[in-house]
Coordinates of C-alpha atoms (C1' of nucleotides) in Angstrom, one line a residue:
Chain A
X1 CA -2.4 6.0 -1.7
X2 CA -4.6 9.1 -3.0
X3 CA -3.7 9.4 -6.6
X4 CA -3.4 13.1 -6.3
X5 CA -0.2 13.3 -4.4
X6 CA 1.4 10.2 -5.5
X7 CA 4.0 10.5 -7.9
X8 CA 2.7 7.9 -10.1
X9 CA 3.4 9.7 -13.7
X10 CA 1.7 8.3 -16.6
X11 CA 2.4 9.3 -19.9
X12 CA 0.1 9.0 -22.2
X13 CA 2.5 8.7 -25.3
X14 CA 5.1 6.0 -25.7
X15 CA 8.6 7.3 -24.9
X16 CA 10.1 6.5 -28.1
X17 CA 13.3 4.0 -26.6
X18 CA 10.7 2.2 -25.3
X19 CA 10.4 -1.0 -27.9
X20 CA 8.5 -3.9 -26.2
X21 CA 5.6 -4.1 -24.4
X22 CA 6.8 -4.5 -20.8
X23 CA 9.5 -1.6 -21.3
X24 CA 6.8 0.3 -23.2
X25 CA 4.2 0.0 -20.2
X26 CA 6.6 0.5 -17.5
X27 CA 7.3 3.6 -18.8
X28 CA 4.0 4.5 -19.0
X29 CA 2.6 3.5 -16.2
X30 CA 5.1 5.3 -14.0
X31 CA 6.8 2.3 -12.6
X32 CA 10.8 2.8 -13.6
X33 CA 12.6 5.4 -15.1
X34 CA 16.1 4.9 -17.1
X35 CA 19.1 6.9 -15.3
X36 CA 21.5 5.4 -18.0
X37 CA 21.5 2.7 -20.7
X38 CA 20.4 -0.3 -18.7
X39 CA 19.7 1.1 -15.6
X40 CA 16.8 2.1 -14.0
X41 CA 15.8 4.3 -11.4
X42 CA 12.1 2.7 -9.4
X43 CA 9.5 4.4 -8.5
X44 CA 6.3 3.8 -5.8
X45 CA 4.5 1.9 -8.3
X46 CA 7.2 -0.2 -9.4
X47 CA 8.8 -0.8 -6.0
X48 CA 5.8 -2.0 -5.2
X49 CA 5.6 -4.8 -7.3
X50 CA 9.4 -5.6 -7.2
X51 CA 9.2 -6.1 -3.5
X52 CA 6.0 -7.9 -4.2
X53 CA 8.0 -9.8 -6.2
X54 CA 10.9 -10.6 -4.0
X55 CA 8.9 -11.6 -1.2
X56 CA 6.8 -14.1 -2.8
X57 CA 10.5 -15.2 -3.8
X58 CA 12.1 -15.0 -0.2
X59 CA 9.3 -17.1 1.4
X60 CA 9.7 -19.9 -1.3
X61 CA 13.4 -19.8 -0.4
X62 CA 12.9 -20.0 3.4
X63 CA 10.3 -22.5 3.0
X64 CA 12.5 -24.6 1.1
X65 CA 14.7 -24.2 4.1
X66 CA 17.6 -21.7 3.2
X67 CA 18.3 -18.7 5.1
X68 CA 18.6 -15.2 4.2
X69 CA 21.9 -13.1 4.1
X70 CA 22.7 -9.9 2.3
X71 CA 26.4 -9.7 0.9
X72 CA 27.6 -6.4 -0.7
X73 CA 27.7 -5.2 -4.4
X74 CA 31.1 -4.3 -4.0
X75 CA 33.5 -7.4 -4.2
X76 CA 37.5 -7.2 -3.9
X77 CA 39.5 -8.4 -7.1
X78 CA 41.3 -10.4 -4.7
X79 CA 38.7 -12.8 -3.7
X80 CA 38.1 -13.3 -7.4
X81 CA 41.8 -13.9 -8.7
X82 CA 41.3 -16.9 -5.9
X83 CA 39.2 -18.9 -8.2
X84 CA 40.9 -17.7 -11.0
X85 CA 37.7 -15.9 -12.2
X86 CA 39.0 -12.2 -12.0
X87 CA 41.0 -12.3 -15.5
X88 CA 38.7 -14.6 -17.1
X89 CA 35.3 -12.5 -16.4
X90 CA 36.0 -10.3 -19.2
X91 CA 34.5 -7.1 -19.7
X92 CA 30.9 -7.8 -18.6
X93 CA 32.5 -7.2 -15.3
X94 CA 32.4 -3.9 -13.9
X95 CA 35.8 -3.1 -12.5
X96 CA 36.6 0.0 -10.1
X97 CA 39.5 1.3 -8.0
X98 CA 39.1 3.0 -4.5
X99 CA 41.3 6.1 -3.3
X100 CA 44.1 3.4 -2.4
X101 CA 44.4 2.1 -6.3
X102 CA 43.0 -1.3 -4.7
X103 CA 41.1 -2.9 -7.4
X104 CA 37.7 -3.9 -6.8
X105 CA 34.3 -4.7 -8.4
X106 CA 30.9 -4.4 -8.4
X107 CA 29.5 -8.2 -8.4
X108 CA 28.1 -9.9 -11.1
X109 CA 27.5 -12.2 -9.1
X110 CA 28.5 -14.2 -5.3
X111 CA 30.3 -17.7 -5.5
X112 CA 33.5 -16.3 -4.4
X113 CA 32.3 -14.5 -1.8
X114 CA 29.6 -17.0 -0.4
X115 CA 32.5 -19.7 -0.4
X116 CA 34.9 -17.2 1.3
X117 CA 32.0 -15.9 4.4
X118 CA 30.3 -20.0 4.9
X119 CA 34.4 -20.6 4.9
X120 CA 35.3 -18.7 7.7
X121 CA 32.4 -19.9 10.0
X122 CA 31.4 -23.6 9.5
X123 CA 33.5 -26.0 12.2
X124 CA 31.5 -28.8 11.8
X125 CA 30.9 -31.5 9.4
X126 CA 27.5 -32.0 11.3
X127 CA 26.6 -28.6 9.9
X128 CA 25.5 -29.3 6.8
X129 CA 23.7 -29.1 4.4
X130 CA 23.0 -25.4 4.4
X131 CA 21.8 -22.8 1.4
X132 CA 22.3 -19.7 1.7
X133 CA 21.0 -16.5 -0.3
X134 CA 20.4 -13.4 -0.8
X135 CA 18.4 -10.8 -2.8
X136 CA 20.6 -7.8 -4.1
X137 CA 21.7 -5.7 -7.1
X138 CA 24.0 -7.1 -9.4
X139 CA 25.9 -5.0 -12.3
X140 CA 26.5 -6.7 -15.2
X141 CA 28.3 -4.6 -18.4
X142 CA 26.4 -5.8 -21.1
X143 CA 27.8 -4.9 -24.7
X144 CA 24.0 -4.3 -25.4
X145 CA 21.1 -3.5 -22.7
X146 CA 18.1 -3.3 -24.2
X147 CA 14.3 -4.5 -23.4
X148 CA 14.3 -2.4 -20.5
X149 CA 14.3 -4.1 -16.9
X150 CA 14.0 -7.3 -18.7
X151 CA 18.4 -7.2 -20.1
X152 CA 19.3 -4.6 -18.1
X153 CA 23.0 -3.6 -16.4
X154 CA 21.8 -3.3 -12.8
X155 CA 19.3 -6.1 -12.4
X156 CA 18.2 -7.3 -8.5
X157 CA 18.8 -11.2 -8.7
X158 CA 17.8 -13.4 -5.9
X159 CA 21.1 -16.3 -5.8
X160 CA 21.4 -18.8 -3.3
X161 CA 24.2 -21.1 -2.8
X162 CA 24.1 -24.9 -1.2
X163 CA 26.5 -26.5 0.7
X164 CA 26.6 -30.0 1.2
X165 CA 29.1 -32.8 2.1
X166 CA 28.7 -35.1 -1.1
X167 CA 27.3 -35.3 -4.3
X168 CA 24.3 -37.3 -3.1
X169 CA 23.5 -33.8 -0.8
X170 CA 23.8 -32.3 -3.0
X171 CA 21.3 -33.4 -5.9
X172 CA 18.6 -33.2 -2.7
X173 CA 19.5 -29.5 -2.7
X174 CA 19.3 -29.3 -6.1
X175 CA 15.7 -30.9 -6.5
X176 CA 14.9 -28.8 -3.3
X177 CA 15.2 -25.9 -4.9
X178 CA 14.0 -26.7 -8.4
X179 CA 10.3 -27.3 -6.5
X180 CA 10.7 -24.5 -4.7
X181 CA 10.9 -22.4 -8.0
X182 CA 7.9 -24.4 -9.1
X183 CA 6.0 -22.9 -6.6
X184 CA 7.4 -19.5 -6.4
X185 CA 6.8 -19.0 -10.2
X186 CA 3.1 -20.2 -9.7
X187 CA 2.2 -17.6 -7.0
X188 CA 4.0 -15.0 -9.1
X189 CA 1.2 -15.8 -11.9
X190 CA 3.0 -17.4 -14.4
X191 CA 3.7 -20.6 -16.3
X192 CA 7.3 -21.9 -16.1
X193 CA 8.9 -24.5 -17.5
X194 CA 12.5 -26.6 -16.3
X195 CA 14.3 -27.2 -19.3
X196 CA 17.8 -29.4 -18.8
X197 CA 20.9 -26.3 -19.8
X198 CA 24.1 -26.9 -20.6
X199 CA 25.5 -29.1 -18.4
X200 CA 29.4 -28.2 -18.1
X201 CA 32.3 -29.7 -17.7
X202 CA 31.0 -31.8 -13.7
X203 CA 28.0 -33.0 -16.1
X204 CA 24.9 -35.2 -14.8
X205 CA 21.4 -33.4 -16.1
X206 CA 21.6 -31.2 -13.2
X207 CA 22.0 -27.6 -14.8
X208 CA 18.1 -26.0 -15.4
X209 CA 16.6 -22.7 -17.1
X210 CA 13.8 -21.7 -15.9
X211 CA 11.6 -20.6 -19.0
X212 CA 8.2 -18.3 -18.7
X213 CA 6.2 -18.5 -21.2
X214 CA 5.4 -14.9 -22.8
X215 CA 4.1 -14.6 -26.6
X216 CA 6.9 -12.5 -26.7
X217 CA 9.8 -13.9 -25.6
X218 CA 13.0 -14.4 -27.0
X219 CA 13.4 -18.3 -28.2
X220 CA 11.2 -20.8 -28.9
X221 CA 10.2 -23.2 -26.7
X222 CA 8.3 -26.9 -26.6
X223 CA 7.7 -28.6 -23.7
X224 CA 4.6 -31.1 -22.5
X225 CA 1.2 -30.1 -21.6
X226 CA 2.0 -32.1 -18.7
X227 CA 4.2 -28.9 -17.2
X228 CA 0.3 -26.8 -17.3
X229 CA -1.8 -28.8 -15.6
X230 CA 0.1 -29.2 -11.9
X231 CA -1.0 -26.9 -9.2
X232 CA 2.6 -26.9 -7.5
X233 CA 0.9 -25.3 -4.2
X234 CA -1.4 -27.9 -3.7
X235 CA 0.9 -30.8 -5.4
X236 CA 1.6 -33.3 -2.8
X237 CA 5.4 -32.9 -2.7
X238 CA 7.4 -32.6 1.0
X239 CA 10.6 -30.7 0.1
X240 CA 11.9 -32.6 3.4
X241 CA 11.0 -35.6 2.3
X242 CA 13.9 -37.0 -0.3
X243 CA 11.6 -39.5 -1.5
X244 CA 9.2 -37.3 -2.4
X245 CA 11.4 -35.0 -3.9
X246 CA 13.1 -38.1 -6.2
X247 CA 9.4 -38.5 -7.1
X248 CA 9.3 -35.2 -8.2
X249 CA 12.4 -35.1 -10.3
X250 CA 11.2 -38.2 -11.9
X251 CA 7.8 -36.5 -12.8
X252 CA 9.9 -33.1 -13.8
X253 CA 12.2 -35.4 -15.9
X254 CA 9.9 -37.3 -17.8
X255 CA 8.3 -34.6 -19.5
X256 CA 10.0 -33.4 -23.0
X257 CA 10.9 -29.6 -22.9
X258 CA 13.4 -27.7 -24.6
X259 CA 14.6 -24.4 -25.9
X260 CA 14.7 -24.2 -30.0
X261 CA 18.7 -24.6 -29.4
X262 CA 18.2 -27.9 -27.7
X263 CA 15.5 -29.0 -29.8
X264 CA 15.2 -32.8 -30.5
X265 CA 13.0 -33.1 -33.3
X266 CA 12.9 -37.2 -33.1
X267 CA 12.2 -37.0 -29.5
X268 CA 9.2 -34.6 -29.8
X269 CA 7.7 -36.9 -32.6
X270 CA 7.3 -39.6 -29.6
X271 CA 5.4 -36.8 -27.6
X272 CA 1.6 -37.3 -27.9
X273 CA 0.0 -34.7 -30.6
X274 CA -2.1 -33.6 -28.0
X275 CA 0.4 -33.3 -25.0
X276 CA 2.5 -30.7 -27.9
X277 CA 2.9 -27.3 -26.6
X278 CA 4.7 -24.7 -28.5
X279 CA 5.8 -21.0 -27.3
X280 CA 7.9 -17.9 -27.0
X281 CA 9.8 -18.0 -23.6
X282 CA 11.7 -15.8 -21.6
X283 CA 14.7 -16.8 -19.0
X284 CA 14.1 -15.8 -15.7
X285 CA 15.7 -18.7 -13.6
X286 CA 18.8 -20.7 -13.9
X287 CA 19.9 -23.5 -11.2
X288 CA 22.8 -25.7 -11.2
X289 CA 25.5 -27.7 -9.4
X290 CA 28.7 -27.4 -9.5
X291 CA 30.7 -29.6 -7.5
X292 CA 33.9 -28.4 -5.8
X293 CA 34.8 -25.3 -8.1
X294 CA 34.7 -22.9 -5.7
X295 CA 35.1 -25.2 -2.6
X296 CA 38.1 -26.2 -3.8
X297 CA 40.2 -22.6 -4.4
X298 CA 38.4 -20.9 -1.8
X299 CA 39.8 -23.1 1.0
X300 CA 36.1 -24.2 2.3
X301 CA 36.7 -28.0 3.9
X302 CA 35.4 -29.5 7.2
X303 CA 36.9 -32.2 8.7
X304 CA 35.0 -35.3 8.3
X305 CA 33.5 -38.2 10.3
X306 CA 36.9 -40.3 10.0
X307 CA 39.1 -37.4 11.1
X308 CA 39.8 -36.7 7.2
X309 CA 38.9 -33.5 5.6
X310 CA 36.1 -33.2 3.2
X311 CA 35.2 -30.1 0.5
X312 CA 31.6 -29.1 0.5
X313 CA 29.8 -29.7 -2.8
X314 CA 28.1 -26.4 -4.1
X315 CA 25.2 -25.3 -6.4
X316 CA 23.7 -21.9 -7.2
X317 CA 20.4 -21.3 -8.0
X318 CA 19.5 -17.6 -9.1
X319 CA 16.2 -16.1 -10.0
X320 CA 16.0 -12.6 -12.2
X321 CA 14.1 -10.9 -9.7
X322 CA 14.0 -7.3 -11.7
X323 CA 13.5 -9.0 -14.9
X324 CA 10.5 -11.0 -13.3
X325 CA 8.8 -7.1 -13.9
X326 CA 9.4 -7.3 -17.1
X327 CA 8.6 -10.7 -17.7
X328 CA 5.4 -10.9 -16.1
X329 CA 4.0 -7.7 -17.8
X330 CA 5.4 -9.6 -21.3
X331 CA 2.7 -12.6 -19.9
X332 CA 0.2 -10.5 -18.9
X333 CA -1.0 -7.1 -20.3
X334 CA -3.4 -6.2 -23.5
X335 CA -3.8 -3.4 -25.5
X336 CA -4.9 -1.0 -22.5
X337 CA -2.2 -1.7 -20.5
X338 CA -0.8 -4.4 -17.7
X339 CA -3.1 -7.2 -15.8
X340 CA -1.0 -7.3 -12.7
X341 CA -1.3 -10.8 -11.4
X342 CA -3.0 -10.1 -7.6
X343 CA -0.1 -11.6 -6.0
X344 CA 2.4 -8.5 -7.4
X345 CA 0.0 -6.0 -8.2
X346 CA 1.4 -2.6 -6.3
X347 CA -2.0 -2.2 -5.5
X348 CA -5.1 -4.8 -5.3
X349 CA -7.1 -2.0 -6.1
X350 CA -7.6 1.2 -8.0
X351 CA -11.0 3.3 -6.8
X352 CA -12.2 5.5 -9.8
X353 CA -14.3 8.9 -8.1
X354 CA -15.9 9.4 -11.7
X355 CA -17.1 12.8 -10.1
X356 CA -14.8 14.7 -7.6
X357 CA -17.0 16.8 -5.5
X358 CA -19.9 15.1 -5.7
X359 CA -20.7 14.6 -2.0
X360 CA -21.9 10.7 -2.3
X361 CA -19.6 9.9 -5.0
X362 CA -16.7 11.4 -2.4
X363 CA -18.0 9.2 0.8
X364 CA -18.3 5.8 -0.7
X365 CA -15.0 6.3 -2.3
X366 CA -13.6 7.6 0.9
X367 CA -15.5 4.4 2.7
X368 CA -14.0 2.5 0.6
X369 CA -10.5 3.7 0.4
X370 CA -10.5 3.5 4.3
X371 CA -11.4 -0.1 4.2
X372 CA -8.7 -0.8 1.7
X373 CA -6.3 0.9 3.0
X374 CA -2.7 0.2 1.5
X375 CA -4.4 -2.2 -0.8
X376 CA -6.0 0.5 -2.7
X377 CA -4.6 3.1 -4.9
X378 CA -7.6 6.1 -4.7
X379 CA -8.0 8.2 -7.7
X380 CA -9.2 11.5 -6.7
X381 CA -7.8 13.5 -8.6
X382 CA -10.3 16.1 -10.9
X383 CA -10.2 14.4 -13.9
X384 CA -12.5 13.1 -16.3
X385 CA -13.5 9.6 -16.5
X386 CA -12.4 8.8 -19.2
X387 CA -9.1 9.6 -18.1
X388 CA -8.9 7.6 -15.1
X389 CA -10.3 4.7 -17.1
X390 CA -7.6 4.4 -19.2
X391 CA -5.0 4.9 -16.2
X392 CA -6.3 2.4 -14.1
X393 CA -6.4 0.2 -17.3
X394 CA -2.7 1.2 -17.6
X395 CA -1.6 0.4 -14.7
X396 CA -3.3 -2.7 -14.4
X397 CA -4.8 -2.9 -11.1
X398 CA -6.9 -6.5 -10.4
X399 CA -9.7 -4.9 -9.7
X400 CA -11.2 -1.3 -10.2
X401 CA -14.3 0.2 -7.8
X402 CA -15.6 2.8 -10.1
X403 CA -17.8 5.5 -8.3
X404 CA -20.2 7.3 -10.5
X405 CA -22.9 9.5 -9.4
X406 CA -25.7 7.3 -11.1
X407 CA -24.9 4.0 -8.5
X408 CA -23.6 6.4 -5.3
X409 CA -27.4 7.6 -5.6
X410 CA -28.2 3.8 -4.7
X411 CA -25.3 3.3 -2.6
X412 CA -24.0 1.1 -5.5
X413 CA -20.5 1.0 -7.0
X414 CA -18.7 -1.1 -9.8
X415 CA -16.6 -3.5 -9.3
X416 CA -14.4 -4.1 -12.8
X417 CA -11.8 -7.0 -12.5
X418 CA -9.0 -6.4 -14.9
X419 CA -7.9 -9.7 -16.5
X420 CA -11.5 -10.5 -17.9
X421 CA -13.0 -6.8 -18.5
X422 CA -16.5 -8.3 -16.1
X423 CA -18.1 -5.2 -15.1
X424 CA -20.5 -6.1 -12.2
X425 CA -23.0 -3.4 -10.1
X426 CA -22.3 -4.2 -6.5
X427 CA -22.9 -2.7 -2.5
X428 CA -19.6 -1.8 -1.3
X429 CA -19.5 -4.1 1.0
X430 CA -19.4 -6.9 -1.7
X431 CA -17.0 -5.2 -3.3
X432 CA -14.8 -4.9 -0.2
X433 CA -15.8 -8.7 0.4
X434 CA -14.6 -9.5 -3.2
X435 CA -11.1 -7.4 -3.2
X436 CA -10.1 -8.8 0.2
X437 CA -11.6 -12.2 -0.1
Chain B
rC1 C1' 32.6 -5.3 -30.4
rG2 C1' 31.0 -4.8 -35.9
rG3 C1' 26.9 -2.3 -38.7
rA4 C1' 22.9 1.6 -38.8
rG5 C1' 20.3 5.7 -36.8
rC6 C1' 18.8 9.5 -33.5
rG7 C1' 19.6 13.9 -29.9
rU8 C1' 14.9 20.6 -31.0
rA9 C1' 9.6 22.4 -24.4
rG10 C1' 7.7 17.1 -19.6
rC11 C1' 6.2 13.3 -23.9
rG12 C1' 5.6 12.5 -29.4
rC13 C1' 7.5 15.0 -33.5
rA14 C1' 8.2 19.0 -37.8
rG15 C1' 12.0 22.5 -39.2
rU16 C1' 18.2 20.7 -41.1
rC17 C1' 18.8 18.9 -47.8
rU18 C1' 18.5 24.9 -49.9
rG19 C1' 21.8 29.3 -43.2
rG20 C1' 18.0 34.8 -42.1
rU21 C1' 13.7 36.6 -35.3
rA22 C1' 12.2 28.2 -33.0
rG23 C1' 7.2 25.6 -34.5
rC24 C1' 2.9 21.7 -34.1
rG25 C1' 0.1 18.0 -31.1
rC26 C1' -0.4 16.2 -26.2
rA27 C1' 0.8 17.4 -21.2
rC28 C1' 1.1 21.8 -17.7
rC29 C1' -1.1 26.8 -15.4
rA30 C1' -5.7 30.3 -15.0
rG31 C1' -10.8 30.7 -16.3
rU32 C1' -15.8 29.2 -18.5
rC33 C1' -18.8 25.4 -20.1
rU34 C1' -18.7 20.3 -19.2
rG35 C1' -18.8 15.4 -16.7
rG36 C1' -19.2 7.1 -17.5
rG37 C1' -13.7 5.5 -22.0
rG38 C1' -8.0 10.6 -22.6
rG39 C1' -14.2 16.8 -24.1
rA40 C1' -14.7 22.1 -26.0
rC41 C1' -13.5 27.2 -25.9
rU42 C1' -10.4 31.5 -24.2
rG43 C1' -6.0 33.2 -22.2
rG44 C1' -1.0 31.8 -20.4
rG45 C1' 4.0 29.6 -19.0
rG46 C1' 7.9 26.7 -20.7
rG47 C1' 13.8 26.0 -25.3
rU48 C1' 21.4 28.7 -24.0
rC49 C1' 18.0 23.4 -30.6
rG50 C1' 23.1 17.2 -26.5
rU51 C1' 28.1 19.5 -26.0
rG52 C1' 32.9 21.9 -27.4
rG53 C1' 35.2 24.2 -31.4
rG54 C1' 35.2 26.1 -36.5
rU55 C1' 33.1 28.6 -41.2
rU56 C1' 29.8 33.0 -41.8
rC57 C1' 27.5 39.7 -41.3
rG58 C1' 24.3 35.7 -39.4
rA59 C1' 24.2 28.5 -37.5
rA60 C1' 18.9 24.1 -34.9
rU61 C1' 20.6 24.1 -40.2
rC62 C1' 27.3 23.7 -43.1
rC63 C1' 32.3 21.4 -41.2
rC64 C1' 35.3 18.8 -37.2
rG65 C1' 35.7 16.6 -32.3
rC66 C1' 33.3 14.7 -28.0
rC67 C1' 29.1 12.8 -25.0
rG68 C1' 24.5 10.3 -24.6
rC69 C1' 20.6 7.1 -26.3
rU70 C1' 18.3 3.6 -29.7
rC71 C1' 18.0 -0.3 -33.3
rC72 C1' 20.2 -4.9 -36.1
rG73 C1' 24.1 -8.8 -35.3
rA74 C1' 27.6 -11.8 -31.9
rC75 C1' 26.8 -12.6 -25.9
rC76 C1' 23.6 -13.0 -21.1
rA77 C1' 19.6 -13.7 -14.8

RNA sequence: CGGAGCGUAGCGCAGUCUGGUAGCGCACCAGUCUGGGGGACUGGGGGUCGUGGGUUCGAAUCCCGCCGCUCCGACCA
C-alpha cells in the first residue's frame, strides 16, 4: 500500500485513555479505534495483523486435524436454559430480545450450540473423534474493560470443541491440541508456557492456561527453563501418533510452571537454580475437558458398538485471538514503538522515500515497492525524514528500505531491521533477497 | 458492583475555585525556505465548551438531572 492514500492514522500524542503499552501503540499506530468502552472498531493496519494472526491460528488447528465451521454471535436463550447455563451466566452475558419478545443472546461463548449442530448430524459411533472450531466474535459484559484489545467486551476468540467416545479419546484430543498451541504460539513469536488451571469438579490435571510471557503482564509467573529451549516446529512430535503425543505430555508435565496463585514454593526449591525462570505473564489460551456436561443435557449420544448408546466426551480449547494483538505488542515493542514479529506484521516491509521527487530516490522506491508488492507498505508521502522514521519505528515494520538521495546516487538503499536497530547499506536486490528470503 | 476522577478544535491540555466577547502546543490548509530522526517563517481554517434543565442582565465557569469515558478494587479468552 502507498502510505499516502492509506488510512493508516498515526498520532503522534498518546490518547490519554490509552494506559499500557499495547493499547497506547495501537492507538498510535492506527491499528484499532474504540467505538465504546471495550470495543473496538479495526482498521487496515490492524486487520492485517489480526488475520495474520488467526491464520497462523487456523492452520495449527487444521493441522492438528479439526475442521473449521463458523457459528453465529447470536445464540437463543433456549439452547442455553438446556444446560442450565442461561440463568446461571449472570450478567457478563449480553442478553437481547428480537421484535417477537423472544429472548436471545449474543455468545460468550459455543458449547451449547456446538453440542446442539454435531447433535443433529453425527449417526455413527464410527465417526468419531472429531473437533470442531471456529474463529468469531464473542461479547462478553465485563463490569470493567480496560487494557484495550487485551480485556475487551467484543474480543474474536478462536474455540474448538472435541468429540470423542471415552475418556481415553479424549485425553488424545486434549494433548492434540495442547501441541498444537505449542506450535501456533511459536510461529506467532512468542514464548508460552502450559500451566495446570483449575481443574473442576470431572478433575484429572487436564484443564491448561496458556501463559505469554510479557514484562508486563498481569500475574507472576515461574516455570522451567526447560519450556525456552524447545523449537516446537522442528520438535519431533507426530500429533497422529498417540505415543508420541503421551511422550509429549510427559515432557510438558514434568516441567514446574505456575501462576503466583498456584505457586508451590517447596516444589520450586527442588527446581535447579539455573533451570528458575521468573516473569510477568499474560493469558491468552485456555484448554480443557470436560466430560459429558454438555453431552449429556444437549441430547448428543450415538449408539455404540454393542447396540447401547454412548455420550460423546467433550473438551474446549479457546485461544484469545484479539487479545493475541495486544499481547504480542506487550512482548515485543520499545520505546519507538512495536517490533511486529514477521509472521503478523501487517506489512513485512515499510519503504522510507527520504526525498519525494527526487527522480532516483522515486524509481528505486517504486522498483522496490513493485517487487514487494502487498508485503510492503510505501511511504511516499511529502514528509520529512524524520517523520517517517519515527512512523515506520511506530508501527513496527520488520524491516525498513530507506531511500535517500545520497545511496539512490549509487543505486544503494538501507536496509534497517526493526527488532535489532542493524542498519546495513545494500543493492536492492539484496534487500529484496533479504525481505522475501 | 463499591470507591475516585475526567468530558473545552483531530490529539494533548489551560481556562472553572473568584460568572463578563474561548485560548495554547501539536496536527490540518496555502505559500516560502528547507530536506537522513517529528525543521523554520508567514498567512489561514476549525468549537452550539458531553447533554438537558435551572439561577443570572450575562454561564465553559454556579446548582440539579442524565449520558459517556478512564483509573483503583472484586471478576475474566
Amino acid at each position: 500500500m502507498r502510505l499516502s492514500r492509506s488510512f493508516v492514522p498515526t498520532l503522534k500524542e498518546t490518547p490519554a485513555e490509552a494506559q499500557i503499552a499495547s493499547h497506547r501503540l495501537m492507538l498510535r499506530a492506527g491499528l484499532v479505534r474504540q467505538t465504546a468502552a471495550g470495543i473496538y472498531a479495526w482498521l487496515p493496519a490492524g486487520l492485517r495483523v489480526l488475520q495474520n494472526i488467526a491464520q497462523i491460528v487456523r492452520e495449527e488447528q487444521d493441522a492438528s486435524g479439526a475442521q473449521e465451521v463458523l457459528m453465529p454471535t447470536i445464540q437463543s436463550a433456549d439452547l442455553w436454559r438446556q444446560s442450565g447455563r442461561y440463568d446461571g451466566y449472570g450478567e457478563e452475558m449480553l442478553r437481547l430480545k428480537d421484535r417477537h419478545k423472544r429472548d436471545l443472546l449474543y455468545g460468550p461463548t459455543n458449547e451449547e450450540m456446538i453440542t446442539e449442530i454435531f447433535a443433529s448430524g453425527v449417526k455413527s459411533y464410527r465417526e468419531f473423534p472429531q473437533n470442531l472450531y471456529h474463529i468469531q466474535w464473542k461479547f462478553r459484559d465485563e463490569v470493567r474493560p480496560r487494557f484495550g484489545v487485551m480485556r475487551g467486551r467484543e474480543f474474536l476468540m478462536k474455540d474448538a470443541y472435541s468429540f470423542d467416545l471415552d475418556y481415553e479419546g479424549a485425553v488424545i484430543a486434549y494433548r492434540k491440541m495442547m501441541l498444537a498451541y505449542m506450535r501456533t504460539f511459536q510461529r506467532l513469536g512468542l514464548k508460552a508456557i502450559p500451566m495446570v488451571a483449575d481443574t473442576g469438579p470431572i478433575g484429572g490435571d487436564l484443564s491448561h492456561e496458556f501463559i505469554v510471557l510479557a514484562p508486563t503482564g498481569e500475574s507472576q509467573v515461574y516455570f522451567e527453563g526447560g519450556f525456552e529451549a524447545i523449537d516446537w516446529m522442528k520438535a519431533d512430535f507426530d500429533n497422529q501418533n498417540p505415543a508420541d503425543l503421551e511422550r509429549f505430555t510427559t515432557l510438558m508435565t514434568s516441567m514446574y510452571a505456575a501462576t503466583d496463585e498456584k505457586h508451590d514454593t517447596a516444589k520450586w526449591a527442588e527446581v535447579p537454580e539455573s533451570n528458575r525462570r521468573e516473569g510477568r505473564g499474560i493469558e491468552v489460551g485456555h484448554i480443557f475437558y470436560f466430560g459429558t456436561k454438555y453431552s449429556e443435557p444437549m441430547k448428543l449420544s450415538v449408539i455404540g458398538p454393542d447396540g447401547k448408546p454412548i455420550i460423546p466426551h467433550m473438551g474446549s480449547y479457546g485461544i484469545g485471538v484479539s487479545r493475541l494483538a495486544g499481547a504480542i505488542i506487550e512482548a515485543s515493542h520499545d520505546e519507538a514503538g512495536i517490533i511486529w514479529p514477521d509472521s503478523v506484521a501487517p506489512w513485512k516491509a515499510g519503504i522510507l522515500n527520504l526525498k519525494v521527487g527526487d527522480a532516483k530516490c522515486d524509481a528505486i522506491c517504486e522498483e522496490v515497492y513493485k517487487a514487494l508488492g502487498g508485503n510492503a507498505l510505501y511511504d511516499d508521502r511529502n514528509e520529512r525524514a524524520g517523520g517517517k522514521f519515527a512512523d515506520a519505528d511506530l508501527m513496527g515494520h520488520p524491516w525498513q528500505v530507506i531511500v535517500g538521495p545520497r545511496g539512490a546516487a549509487n543505486g544503494m538503499v538501507e536496509l534497517k531491521r526493526r527488532a535489532t536497530g542493524e542498519r546495513v547499506e545494500v543493492s536492492v536486490a539484496d534487500a529484496l533477497a533479504k525481505i522475501l528470503g
